[in-house]
Amino acid sequence: MSLDMLLLDSKVTTLMAASLAASRVPTYGQQITAGLMYSVAGFDVASSPLSNECFRFRSDSEFFGLANSNTQLPDFIGEITAVKSTVSDTPGEKNHLMVTIKMDTGVSVTLSMFDAHAVSLHKRLDSMSNDPRVIVSTSLNPKIVGGRLFLNATSGTHIYFDKETNAGEALFYKHAKVEHMTIYELNEFVISAQSQDIDFICSGRVTGIKMDKGWCYVACSKCTKKLQRTASAFTCMHCDNPHAVGALRYRVEMGVADDTAEGVFVCFDGVMTKLHNLQANEAGHMLVIPAFILDMEGKTYTFQVRVTAYNFTANHHTFTITSILKECERAPLPDFVDNGANGDHGDDMPGANTAPAKVEAGSSGERSALNTGAALSAKAPKSPLANASSKVGKKACIG
């Protein structure tokens, strides 16, 4: 197994990820100690395996491989399906909190916390207005007990929910419940509802590409923000870099209409690249709109659009497309289920309070109460044809 580390340069200005190949660990592994200064030569530069947030997520097979080895403290991301707690106010009682989490592969694991960690997370969950949906946990010690995989918290464990991290936000929206709306309802929603972040599904025909807006922009290769052009270079205001490296990225504005109304939707780089299987820097000259973009006019698509706080201001003019669904695809739906034997550890914890963290369609006041043993019962979702103002309380549906 390779040896992974974080290196800080001699000027204490740059933090970078490094990995020592498994074949070299027997030779150099014992010489590497945290906190010491090293001179490194003969290395290859590659894309960092760490995200900007420096999380090191593992697959379920890797967690099983690391279990009971006490060699690494990996990070974890997943979808919360149930919470069980024995935290009480009785002095001297052992406090234990377990969170059943489903990975993207469908495998369920249990995050286990004790004593102060358990009490802290218990209070945090109890104070939240809505049950969290996604969890990111750091520095976990994987253990196999009775054939089950447990991820035990350590002194270095930190917990993040839903959109508190970029990685969590991506998974949050992937599993968020998405309702269908007409374009008229979408326009009315941003007028009458309270400000929130939420996704909707809209189907419509592209009535035209906004030619005056172009089809791409020069973005910072590091942060993807639009670069400001000077006489001799590009400047990234976000990174405070007067000599930023630029790269072309898609930004296409289009009129979209259905039988009820018309709106202006904007499609960014990831969605356009996936739709046409062609990156912006391969598509042609930035001053000439590629033919495959113009050919979108007149075609009907099913869009997943994201409404953010910006859309509730007087200045908003566009809705951001986060996905274009093909005919064989369907809108993402929540997949929260009680895991049965995999998630039922009541036999290990007598008197445990169970709270399946299910999120169902219904009013904003209906939510599962942690540590009460109560679970939401399914209710039929409101018709998307209802008055858009009735969706004001829908924020609870996705956080």
Coordinates of N, CA and C in Angstrom, one line a residue, residues 168-382:
G168 N -20.0 17.3 0.0 CA -21.3 17.0 0.5 C -22.4 17.6 -0.3
E169 N -22.2 18.8 -0.7 CA -23.2 19.5 -1.5 C -23.5 18.8 -2.8
A170 N -22.5 18.3 -3.5 CA -22.7 17.5 -4.7 C -23.5 16.3 -4.5
L171 N -23.2 15.5 -3.4 CA -24.0 14.3 -3.1 C -25.4 14.7 -2.6
F172 N -25.5 15.8 -1.9 CA -26.8 16.3 -1.4 C -27.8 16.5 -2.6
Y173 N -27.3 17.2 -3.6 CA -28.2 17.5 -4.7 C -28.4 16.3 -5.6
K174 N -27.5 15.4 -5.6 CA -27.7 14.1 -6.3 C -28.8 13.3 -5.8
H175 N -29.1 13.4 -4.5 CA -30.1 12.5 -3.9 C -31.3 13.4 -3.5
A176 N -31.3 14.7 -3.7 CA -32.4 15.5 -3.3 C -33.7 15.1 -4.1
K177 N -34.8 15.3 -3.4 CA -36.1 15.1 -4.1 C -36.3 16.2 -5.1
V178 N -36.7 15.9 -6.3 CA -36.8 17.0 -7.3 C -38.3 16.9 -7.8
E179 N -39.0 18.0 -7.8 CA -40.3 18.0 -8.3 C -40.4 18.6 -9.7
H180 N -41.4 18.2 -10.4 CA -41.6 18.7 -11.8 C -42.4 20.0 -11.7
M181 N -42.0 21.0 -12.5 CA -42.7 22.3 -12.6 C -42.8 22.7 -14.1
T182 N -43.9 23.4 -14.3 CA -44.0 24.1 -15.6 C -43.1 25.4 -15.5
I183 N -42.8 26.0 -16.7 CA -42.0 27.2 -16.7 C -42.7 28.3 -16.0
Y184 N -44.1 28.3 -16.2 CA -44.9 29.4 -15.6 C -44.8 29.3 -14.0
E185 N -44.9 28.0 -13.5 CA -44.8 27.8 -12.1 C -43.4 28.2 -11.6
L186 N -42.4 27.9 -12.4 CA -41.0 28.2 -12.0 C -40.8 29.7 -11.9
N187 N -41.4 30.5 -12.8 CA -41.3 31.9 -12.8 C -42.1 32.5 -11.6
E188 N -43.2 31.9 -11.3 CA -44.1 32.3 -10.2 C -43.4 32.0 -8.8
F189 N -42.7 30.8 -8.8 CA -42.1 30.4 -7.5 C -41.1 31.4 -7.0
V190 N -40.2 31.9 -7.9 CA -39.2 32.8 -7.5 C -39.8 34.2 -7.1
I191 N -41.0 34.4 -7.4 CA -41.7 35.7 -7.0 C -42.4 35.5 -5.7
S192 N -43.0 34.4 -5.4 CA -43.9 34.2 -4.3 C -43.3 33.5 -3.1
A193 N -42.2 32.6 -3.4 CA -41.7 31.8 -2.3 C -40.6 32.5 -1.6
Q194 N -40.2 31.9 -0.4 CA -39.1 32.5 0.3 C -37.8 32.0 -0.3
S195 N -36.7 32.8 -0.1 CA -35.4 32.5 -0.7 C -34.9 31.1 -0.2
Q196 N -34.4 30.3 -1.1 CA -33.9 29.0 -0.7 C -33.1 28.4 -1.9
D197 N -32.4 27.3 -1.7 CA -31.7 26.5 -2.7 C -32.5 25.3 -2.9
I198 N -33.0 25.0 -4.2 CA -33.8 23.9 -4.5 C -33.7 23.6 -6.0
D199 N -33.9 22.3 -6.3 CA -33.9 21.9 -7.7 C -35.3 21.6 -8.2
F200 N -35.5 21.8 -9.5 CA -36.8 21.4 -10.1 C -36.5 20.8 -11.5
I201 N -37.5 20.1 -12.0 CA -37.4 19.5 -13.3 C -38.4 20.3 -14.2
C202 N -37.9 20.7 -15.4 CA -38.7 21.4 -16.3 C -38.5 20.8 -17.7
S203 N -39.5 20.6 -18.5 CA -39.4 20.1 -19.9 C -39.8 21.3 -20.8
G204 N -39.0 21.5 -21.8 CA -39.4 22.6 -22.7 C -38.6 22.5 -24.0
R205 N -39.0 23.3 -25.0 CA -38.4 23.4 -26.3 C -37.5 24.6 -26.3
V206 N -36.3 24.4 -26.8 CA -35.3 25.5 -27.0 C -35.8 26.4 -28.1
T207 N -36.1 27.6 -27.8 CA -36.7 28.6 -28.8 C -35.6 29.4 -29.5
G208 N -34.4 29.4 -28.9 CA -33.3 30.2 -29.5 C -32.1 30.2 -28.6
I209 N -30.9 30.4 -29.2 CA -29.7 30.6 -28.4 C -29.4 32.1 -28.4
K210 N -29.1 32.6 -27.2 CA -28.8 34.0 -27.1 C -27.4 34.3 -27.7
M211 N -27.5 34.7 -28.9 CA -26.2 34.9 -29.7 C -25.4 36.0 -29.1
D212 N -26.0 37.1 -28.5 CA -25.2 38.2 -28.0 C -24.4 37.8 -26.8
K213 N -24.7 36.7 -26.2 CA -24.0 36.3 -25.0 C -22.8 35.4 -25.3
G214 N -22.7 35.0 -26.6 CA -21.6 34.1 -26.9 C -21.9 32.7 -26.4
W215 N -20.9 31.8 -26.4 CA -21.1 30.4 -26.0 C -20.1 29.9 -25.0
C216 N -19.1 30.7 -24.7 CA -18.0 30.3 -23.8 C -17.4 31.5 -23.1
Y217 N -16.5 31.3 -22.2 CA -15.8 32.4 -21.6 C -14.4 31.8 -21.2
V218 N -13.5 32.7 -21.0 CA -12.1 32.4 -20.5 C -12.1 32.3 -19.0
A219 N -11.9 31.1 -18.5 CA -12.0 30.9 -17.1 C -10.6 30.6 -16.5
C220 N -10.5 30.9 -15.2 CA -9.2 30.6 -14.5 C -9.1 29.0 -14.4
S221 N -8.0 28.5 -14.8 CA -7.9 27.0 -14.8 C -7.9 26.5 -13.4
K222 N -7.7 27.3 -12.3 CA -7.7 26.9 -11.0 C -9.1 26.9 -10.3
C223 N -9.8 28.1 -10.4 CA -11.0 28.2 -9.7 C -12.2 28.3 -10.6
T224 N -12.0 28.3 -11.9 CA -13.1 28.4 -13.0 C -13.8 29.7 -13.1
K225 N -13.4 30.7 -12.3 CA -14.1 32.0 -12.4 C -13.6 32.7 -13.6
K226 N -14.5 33.6 -14.1 CA -14.1 34.4 -15.3 C -12.9 35.3 -15.1
L227 N -12.0 35.2 -16.1 CA -10.8 36.0 -16.0 C -11.0 37.4 -16.6
Q228 N -10.3 38.4 -16.0 CA -10.4 39.8 -16.5 C -9.1 40.0 -17.4
R229 N -9.4 40.5 -18.6 CA -8.3 40.6 -19.5 C -7.6 42.0 -19.4
T230 N -6.3 42.0 -19.3 CA -5.5 43.2 -19.3 C -4.8 43.3 -20.6
A231 N -3.9 44.3 -20.7 CA -3.2 44.5 -22.0 C -2.3 43.4 -22.4
S232 N -1.8 42.7 -21.4 CA -0.8 41.6 -21.8 C -1.1 40.3 -21.1
A233 N -2.1 40.2 -20.2 CA -2.3 39.0 -19.5 C -3.8 38.9 -19.0
F234 N -4.1 37.8 -18.4 CA -5.4 37.6 -17.8 C -5.2 37.6 -16.3
T235 N -6.2 38.3 -15.6 CA -6.1 38.4 -14.2 C -7.3 37.7 -13.5
C236 N -7.0 36.9 -12.5 CA -8.1 36.2 -11.8 C -8.3 37.0 -10.5
M237 N -9.4 37.7 -10.4 CA -9.7 38.5 -9.2 C -10.0 37.6 -8.0
H238 N -10.6 36.4 -8.2 CA -10.9 35.5 -7.1 C -9.7 34.9 -6.5
C239 N -8.7 34.5 -7.3 CA -7.4 34.0 -6.8 C -6.4 35.0 -6.6
D240 N -6.7 36.3 -6.9 CA -5.7 37.4 -6.8 C -4.4 37.1 -7.5
N241 N -4.6 36.6 -8.8 CA -3.5 36.2 -9.6 C -3.4 37.0 -10.9
P242 N -2.5 37.9 -11.0 CA -2.4 38.8 -12.2 C -1.9 38.1 -13.5
H243 N -1.5 36.9 -13.4 CA -1.0 36.1 -14.5 C -1.6 34.7 -14.5
A244 N -2.9 34.7 -14.5 CA -3.6 33.4 -14.4 C -3.6 32.7 -15.7
V245 N -3.6 31.4 -15.6 CA -3.7 30.5 -16.8 C -5.2 30.3 -17.2
G246 N -5.6 30.6 -18.4 CA -7.0 30.6 -18.8 C -7.3 29.3 -19.6
A247 N -8.6 29.0 -19.5 CA -9.1 27.8 -20.3 C -10.5 28.1 -20.7
L248 N -10.9 27.7 -21.9 CA -12.3 28.0 -22.3 C -13.3 27.1 -21.6
R249 N -14.4 27.6 -21.2 CA -15.5 26.8 -20.6 C -16.8 27.3 -21.2
Y250 N -17.7 26.4 -21.3 CA -19.0 26.7 -21.9 C -19.9 27.6 -21.0
R251 N -20.6 28.5 -21.6 CA -21.7 29.2 -20.9 C -22.7 29.6 -22.0
V252 N -23.8 28.9 -22.1 CA -24.7 29.0 -23.2 C -26.1 29.5 -22.6
E253 N -26.6 30.6 -23.0 CA -27.9 31.1 -22.6 C -28.9 30.7 -23.7
M254 N -30.0 30.2 -23.3 CA -31.0 29.8 -24.3 C -32.4 30.1 -23.8
G255 N -33.3 30.5 -24.7 CA -34.7 30.6 -24.4 C -35.4 29.2 -24.4
V256 N -36.2 28.9 -23.4 CA -36.9 27.6 -23.3 C -38.3 27.9 -23.0
A257 N -39.2 27.2 -23.8 CA -40.6 27.5 -23.6 C -41.4 26.1 -23.5
D258 N -42.5 26.1 -22.8 CA -43.4 25.0 -22.8 C -44.8 25.6 -23.1
D259 N -45.9 24.9 -22.8 CA -47.2 25.4 -23.1 C -47.7 26.5 -22.2
T260 N -46.9 26.8 -21.2 CA -47.4 27.8 -20.2 C -46.6 29.1 -20.2
A261 N -45.4 29.1 -20.5 CA -44.6 30.3 -20.4 C -43.2 30.0 -21.1
E262 N -42.3 31.1 -21.0 CA -41.0 31.0 -21.5 C -40.0 31.5 -20.5
G263 N -38.8 31.0 -20.4 CA -37.8 31.4 -19.5 C -36.4 31.4 -20.2
V264 N -35.5 32.0 -19.5 CA -34.1 32.0 -20.0 C -33.3 31.0 -19.1
F265 N -32.7 30.0 -19.7 CA -31.9 29.0 -19.0 C -30.5 29.2 -19.4
V266 N -29.5 28.9 -18.5 CA -28.1 29.0 -18.8 C -27.5 27.6 -18.5
C267 N -26.7 27.2 -19.5 CA -26.0 25.9 -19.4 C -24.5 26.1 -19.3
F268 N -23.9 25.5 -18.3 CA -22.5 25.7 -18.0 C -21.7 24.5 -18.5
D269 N -20.4 24.5 -18.2 CA -19.4 23.7 -18.8 C -19.7 22.2 -18.7
G270 N -19.9 21.7 -17.4 CA -20.1 20.3 -17.2 C -21.2 19.7 -17.9
V271 N -22.4 20.4 -17.9 CA -23.6 19.9 -18.6 C -23.4 19.9 -20.1
M272 N -22.8 20.9 -20.7 CA -22.6 21.0 -22.1 C -21.6 19.9 -22.6
T273 N -20.6 19.7 -21.8 CA -19.6 18.7 -22.2 C -20.2 17.3 -22.1
K274 N -21.0 17.0 -21.2 CA -21.6 15.7 -21.1 C -22.6 15.5 -22.2
L275 N -23.4 16.6 -22.5 CA -24.4 16.5 -23.6 C -23.8 16.2 -24.9
H276 N -22.7 17.0 -25.3 CA -22.2 16.9 -26.6 C -20.9 16.1 -26.7
N277 N -20.4 15.6 -25.5 CA -19.2 14.8 -25.5 C -18.0 15.6 -26.1
L278 N -17.9 16.8 -25.9 CA -16.9 17.7 -26.4 C -16.6 18.8 -25.5
Q279 N -15.3 19.0 -25.1 CA -14.9 20.1 -24.3 C -14.9 21.4 -25.0
A280 N -15.0 22.5 -24.3 CA -15.1 23.8 -25.0 C -13.9 24.1 -25.8
N281 N -12.7 23.8 -25.2 CA -11.5 24.1 -26.0 C -11.3 23.3 -27.2
E282 N -12.1 22.3 -27.4 CA -12.1 21.5 -28.6 C -13.2 21.8 -29.6
A283 N -14.0 22.7 -29.2 CA -15.3 23.0 -30.0 C -15.1 24.0 -31.1
G284 N -14.0 24.8 -31.0 CA -13.8 25.8 -32.1 C -13.4 27.1 -31.6
H285 N -13.5 28.1 -32.4 CA -13.1 29.5 -32.1 C -14.1 30.1 -31.2
M286 N -13.7 30.8 -30.2 CA -14.7 31.3 -29.2 C -15.6 32.4 -29.8
L287 N -15.2 33.0 -30.9 CA -16.0 34.1 -31.5 C -17.1 33.5 -32.5
V288 N -17.0 32.2 -32.8 CA -18.0 31.6 -33.7 C -18.7 30.5 -32.9
I289 N -20.0 30.6 -32.8 CA -20.8 29.6 -32.1 C -20.8 28.3 -32.8
P290 N -20.4 27.2 -32.2 CA -20.4 25.9 -32.9 C -21.8 25.5 -33.4
A291 N -21.8 24.8 -34.5 CA -23.0 24.3 -35.1 C -23.9 23.4 -34.2
F292 N -23.2 22.6 -33.4 CA -24.0 21.7 -32.6 C -24.7 22.4 -31.5
I293 N -24.3 23.6 -31.1 CA -25.0 24.4 -30.1 C -26.2 25.0 -30.8
L294 N -26.0 25.6 -32.0 CA -27.1 26.2 -32.7 C -28.2 25.1 -33.1
D295 N -27.8 23.9 -33.3 CA -28.7 22.8 -33.6 C -29.6 22.4 -32.4
M296 N -29.3 22.9 -31.2 CA -30.2 22.7 -30.1 C -31.5 23.4 -30.2
E297 N -31.5 24.5 -31.0 CA -32.8 25.2 -31.2 C -33.8 24.4 -31.9
G298 N -35.0 24.4 -31.3 CA -36.1 23.6 -31.8 C -36.3 22.3 -31.2
K299 N -35.3 21.8 -30.5 CA -35.4 20.5 -29.8 C -35.9 20.6 -28.4
T300 N -36.6 19.6 -27.9 CA -37.2 19.6 -26.6 C -36.3 18.7 -25.7
Y301 N -36.1 19.3 -24.5 CA -35.2 18.6 -23.5 C -35.9 18.6 -22.2
T302 N -35.5 17.8 -21.3 CA -35.9 17.8 -19.9 C -34.8 18.3 -19.1
F303 N -34.9 19.4 -18.4 CA -33.9 20.1 -17.7 C -34.1 19.9 -16.2
Q304 N -33.0 19.7 -15.5 CA -33.0 19.9 -14.0 C -32.4 21.3 -13.8
V305 N -33.1 22.1 -13.1 CA -32.6 23.5 -12.9 C -32.5 23.8 -11.4
R306 N -31.5 24.6 -11.1 CA -31.3 24.9 -9.7 C -31.7 26.3 -9.4
V307 N -32.5 26.5 -8.4 CA -33.0 27.8 -7.9 C -32.2 28.1 -6.7
T308 N -31.5 29.3 -6.7 CA -30.7 29.7 -5.6 C -31.2 31.1 -5.1
A309 N -30.5 31.6 -4.0 CA -30.9 32.9 -3.5 C -30.9 34.0 -4.5
Y310 N -30.0 33.9 -5.5 CA -29.9 34.9 -6.6 C -31.2 35.0 -7.4
N311 N -31.9 33.8 -7.5 CA -33.1 33.8 -8.3 C -34.3 34.6 -7.6
F312 N -34.1 34.8 -6.4 CA -35.2 35.5 -5.6 C -34.9 37.0 -5.5
T313 N -33.9 37.5 -6.2 CA -33.6 39.0 -6.3 C -34.2 39.6 -7.6
A314 N -34.4 40.9 -7.6 CA -35.0 41.6 -8.7 C -34.1 41.5 -10.0
N315 N -32.8 41.2 -9.8 CA -31.8 41.2 -10.9 C -31.7 39.9 -11.6
H316 N -32.4 38.9 -11.1 CA -32.1 37.6 -11.8 C -32.8 37.5 -13.2
H317 N -32.1 36.9 -14.1 CA -32.6 36.8 -15.5 C -32.6 35.4 -16.0
T318 N -31.8 34.5 -15.3 CA -31.7 33.2 -15.9 C -31.8 32.1 -14.8
F319 N -32.1 30.9 -15.2 CA -32.1 29.7 -14.3 C -31.0 28.8 -14.8
T320 N -30.2 28.3 -13.8 CA -29.1 27.5 -14.1 C -29.5 26.0 -14.3
I321 N -29.0 25.5 -15.4 CA -29.3 24.0 -15.7 C -28.2 23.2 -15.0
T322 N -28.6 22.3 -14.2 CA -27.6 21.4 -13.6 C -27.5 20.0 -14.2
S323 N -28.5 19.7 -15.1 CA -28.5 18.4 -15.7 C -29.5 18.5 -16.9
I324 N -29.2 17.8 -18.0 CA -30.1 17.6 -19.0 C -30.4 16.1 -19.1
L325 N -31.6 15.7 -18.8 CA -32.0 14.3 -18.6 C -32.4 13.7 -20.0
K326 N -31.8 12.5 -20.3 CA -32.2 11.8 -21.5 C -33.5 11.1 -21.3
E327 N -34.0 10.6 -22.4 CA -35.3 10.0 -22.3 C -35.3 8.7 -21.5
C328 N -34.2 8.1 -21.4 CA -34.1 6.8 -20.6 C -33.8 7.1 -19.1
E329 N -33.6 8.4 -18.8 CA -33.3 8.8 -17.4 C -34.5 9.3 -16.8
R330 N -34.5 9.3 -15.5 CA -35.6 9.9 -14.7 C -35.1 10.9 -13.7
A331 N -35.9 11.7 -13.2 CA -35.5 12.6 -12.1 C -35.0 11.9 -10.9
P332 N -33.9 12.3 -10.3 CA -33.4 11.6 -9.1 C -34.4 11.7 -7.9
L333 N -34.6 10.6 -7.3 CA -35.5 10.5 -6.2 C -34.8 10.0 -4.9
P334 N -35.3 10.4 -3.7 CA -34.6 9.9 -2.5 C -34.7 8.4 -2.4
D335 N -33.7 7.8 -1.8 CA -33.7 6.4 -1.7 C -33.4 6.0 -0.2
F336 N -34.1 6.6 0.7 CA -33.9 6.4 2.1 C -34.8 5.2 2.6
V337 N -34.2 4.2 3.0 CA -34.9 3.0 3.5 C -34.3 2.5 4.8
D338 N -35.1 1.9 5.6 CA -34.5 1.2 6.8 C -33.7 0.0 6.3
N339 N -32.5 -0.1 6.8 CA -31.6 -1.1 6.3 C -31.8 -2.5 7.0
G340 N -32.8 -2.6 7.8 CA -33.1 -4.0 8.4 C -32.0 -4.4 9.2
A341 N -31.5 -5.6 9.0 CA -30.4 -6.2 9.8 C -29.2 -5.4 9.8
N342 N -28.8 -4.8 8.6 CA -27.6 -4.0 8.5 C -27.6 -2.8 9.3
G343 N -28.8 -2.2 9.6 CA -28.8 -1.0 10.3 C -29.4 -1.1 11.7
D344 N -29.9 -2.3 12.0 CA -30.5 -2.5 13.3 C -29.6 -3.1 14.3
H345 N -29.0 -2.2 15.1 CA -28.0 -2.6 16.1 C -28.6 -2.6 17.5
G346 N -30.0 -2.6 17.6 CA -30.6 -2.5 18.9 C -30.2 -3.6 19.8
D347 N -29.8 -4.8 19.2 CA -29.4 -5.9 20.1 C -28.1 -5.6 20.8
D348 N -27.3 -4.7 20.2 CA -26.0 -4.4 20.8 C -26.2 -3.2 21.8
M349 N -27.3 -2.5 21.7 CA -27.5 -1.3 22.5 C -28.9 -1.4 23.1
P350 N -29.1 -2.0 24.2 CA -30.4 -2.1 24.8 C -31.0 -0.8 25.1
G351 N -32.2 -0.6 24.8 CA -32.9 0.7 25.1 C -32.5 1.8 24.1
A352 N -31.9 1.4 23.0 CA -31.5 2.5 22.0 C -32.7 3.1 21.4
N353 N -32.7 4.4 21.2 CA -33.7 5.2 20.6 C -33.5 5.2 19.1
T354 N -34.4 4.8 18.3 CA -34.2 4.8 16.9 C -35.0 5.9 16.2
A355 N -34.3 6.5 15.2 CA -35.0 7.6 14.4 C -34.6 7.5 13.0
P356 N -35.3 6.7 12.2 CA -35.0 6.6 10.8 C -35.0 8.0 10.2
A357 N -33.9 8.4 9.5 CA -33.9 9.8 9.0 C -34.5 9.8 7.6
K358 N -35.8 9.5 7.6 CA -36.5 9.6 6.3 C -37.0 11.0 6.0
V359 N -37.0 11.4 4.7 CA -37.5 12.6 4.3 C -38.6 12.4 3.3
E360 N -39.8 12.7 3.6 CA -40.9 12.4 2.7 C -41.5 13.7 2.2
A361 N -42.3 13.7 1.1 CA -43.0 14.9 0.7 C -44.1 15.2 1.7
G362 N -44.3 16.4 1.9 CA -45.3 16.9 2.9 C -45.1 18.3 3.3
S363 N -45.7 18.7 4.4 CA -45.5 20.1 4.8 C -44.2 20.3 5.5
S364 N -43.8 21.5 5.6 CA -42.4 21.8 6.1 C -42.4 21.5 7.6
G365 N -43.5 21.4 8.2 CA -43.5 21.1 9.7 C -43.4 19.7 10.0
E366 N -43.5 18.8 9.0 CA -43.4 17.4 9.2 C -42.0 16.9 9.0
R367 N -41.4 16.4 10.1 CA -40.0 15.9 10.0 C -39.8 14.9 11.0
S368 N -38.9 14.0 10.8 CA -38.6 12.9 11.8 C -37.9 13.6 13.0
A369 N -38.3 13.3 14.2 CA -37.7 13.8 15.3 C -36.6 12.9 15.8
L370 N -35.4 13.3 15.9 CA -34.3 12.5 16.3 C -34.4 12.1 17.7
N371 N -34.1 10.8 18.0 CA -34.1 10.2 19.3 C -35.5 10.2 20.0
T372 N -36.5 10.2 19.2 CA -37.9 10.0 19.7 C -38.5 8.7 19.3
G373 N -37.9 8.0 18.3 CA -38.4 6.8 17.8 C -39.5 7.0 16.8
A374 N -39.8 8.3 16.5 CA -40.8 8.6 15.5 C -40.3 8.7 14.1
A375 N -41.0 8.2 13.1 CA -40.6 8.3 11.7 C -41.8 8.9 10.9
L376 N -41.4 9.6 9.9 CA -42.5 10.2 9.0 C -43.1 9.1 8.3
S377 N -44.4 9.2 8.1 CA -45.1 8.3 7.2 C -45.3 8.9 5.8
A378 N -45.3 8.1 4.8 CA -45.3 8.6 3.5 C -46.6 9.3 3.2
K379 N -46.6 10.4 2.5 CA -47.7 11.2 2.1 C -47.6 11.5 0.6
A380 N -48.7 11.5 -0.1 CA -48.7 11.8 -1.5 C -48.1 13.2 -1.8
P381 N -47.2 13.4 -2.7 CA -46.7 14.7 -3.0 C -47.7 15.6 -3.6
K382 N -47.6 16.9 -3.3 CA -48.5 17.8 -3.8 C -48.4 17.9 -5.4

